[in-house]
Amino acid sequence: MLEQRKRLEVERRNNLDQIESLKKNDPFADPDHASDNAAVDTDVREQVGHDTIEAEIKDMKKRVEEIDNALKKINKNKYGYCERCKKPVLEARLKLIPEASFCIDCEKRLRK
Ligand SMILES: [Zn+2]
């Protein structure tokens, strides 16, 4: 259990760091952006870059939420149980996805 908590905390920090560095790479975060009279193709490129970064940040924030949820479950001694069927989640699965909230069967069902 301690090992999983450590892993989750490391994952959480990594995700937060990545969110920060992504924000810095966002062309819209460039203070020169508003004042530059760049060509249209540059604007399009910046828009695409911005949208990609926004999407990545959104995914990472969701992951951080899942990690927080898993950490809360560790504190309540409920970690490692499927939130849907309440059965224990396979250890191999938790090793692969420490923040997994569902067992493989439920995950498959929920994705349908
Ligand atoms: Zn389940």
XYZ file of C-alpha atoms and ligand atoms in Angstrom:
113
model
C 0.000 0.000 0.000
C 2.797 2.394 0.892
C 4.456 1.671 -2.398
C 1.273 2.549 -4.302
C 0.872 5.771 -2.356
C 4.432 6.773 -3.225
C 3.862 5.966 -6.867
C 0.667 7.978 -6.935
C 2.331 10.942 -5.286
C 5.203 10.845 -7.778
C 2.725 10.558 -10.667
C 0.727 13.447 -9.291
C 3.797 15.684 -9.056
C 4.933 14.680 -12.559
C 1.542 15.553 -13.987
C 1.460 18.903 -12.246
C 4.978 19.697 -13.470
C 3.982 18.763 -16.996
C 0.901 20.961 -16.809
C 3.117 23.858 -15.771
C 5.607 23.334 -18.590
C 2.800 22.894 -21.118
C 1.330 26.197 -20.019
C 4.695 27.830 -20.682
C 4.791 26.308 -24.177
C 1.370 27.643 -25.040
C 1.861 30.240 -27.815
C -0.963 32.258 -26.281
C 1.058 32.543 -23.091
C 3.731 34.447 -25.021
C 3.511 38.072 -23.869
C 4.423 39.213 -27.388
C 1.507 37.318 -28.867
C -1.129 40.019 -28.512
C 1.026 42.716 -30.055
C 2.595 40.818 -32.923
C 1.271 41.325 -36.416
C 2.263 37.888 -37.562
C 1.145 36.415 -40.860
C -2.109 34.471 -40.909
C -0.352 31.101 -41.155
C 1.538 31.874 -37.953
C -1.747 32.645 -36.237
C -3.206 29.354 -37.436
C -0.158 27.485 -36.182
C -0.419 29.203 -32.831
C -4.118 28.364 -32.615
C -3.442 24.683 -33.324
C -0.580 24.654 -30.808
C -2.806 26.305 -28.243
C -5.679 23.842 -28.808
C -3.347 20.836 -28.576
C -1.853 22.107 -25.347
C -5.299 22.873 -23.913
C -6.406 19.303 -24.693
C -3.267 17.818 -23.136
C -3.667 19.942 -20.019
C -7.290 18.843 -19.738
C -6.272 15.156 -19.911
C -3.589 15.662 -17.303
C -5.902 17.503 -14.939
C -8.332 14.625 -15.209
C -5.501 12.217 -14.375
C -4.547 14.317 -11.331
C -8.178 14.123 -10.185
C -8.129 10.342 -10.530
C -4.865 10.172 -8.622
C -6.319 12.375 -5.854
C -9.309 10.067 -5.728
C -7.045 7.017 -5.404
C -5.027 8.712 -2.638
C -8.259 9.437 -0.762
C -9.209 5.788 -1.078
C -5.844 4.757 0.369
C -6.555 6.987 3.375
C -9.945 5.330 3.844
C -8.501 1.841 3.324
C -10.681 1.418 0.272
C -7.891 1.416 -2.237
C -7.734 -1.443 -4.694
C -11.477 -2.125 -4.807
C -13.627 -1.524 -7.840
C -15.982 1.429 -7.346
C -18.705 -0.293 -9.302
C -18.765 -3.970 -8.270
C -16.682 -3.526 -5.061
C -14.518 -6.514 -5.927
C -10.745 -6.254 -5.489
C -8.955 -4.933 -8.557
C -6.198 -7.209 -9.852
C -2.791 -6.281 -8.505
C -1.256 -6.430 -11.977
C -3.749 -3.808 -13.099
C -2.960 -1.546 -10.158
C 0.727 -1.834 -10.936
C 0.041 -0.669 -14.453
C -2.574 1.983 -13.581
C -2.221 2.838 -9.882
C -5.140 5.296 -10.044
C -7.560 2.739 -11.567
C -11.031 3.112 -10.017
C -12.605 0.095 -11.663
C -11.754 -3.530 -12.303
C -11.108 -4.565 -15.894
C -14.624 -5.986 -16.376
C -16.351 -2.812 -15.179
C -13.976 -0.578 -17.119
C -14.843 -2.479 -20.305
C -18.540 -2.208 -19.570
C -18.318 1.504 -18.845
C -16.464 2.190 -22.071
C -19.175 0.650 -24.222
Zn -15.775 -3.957 -11.043
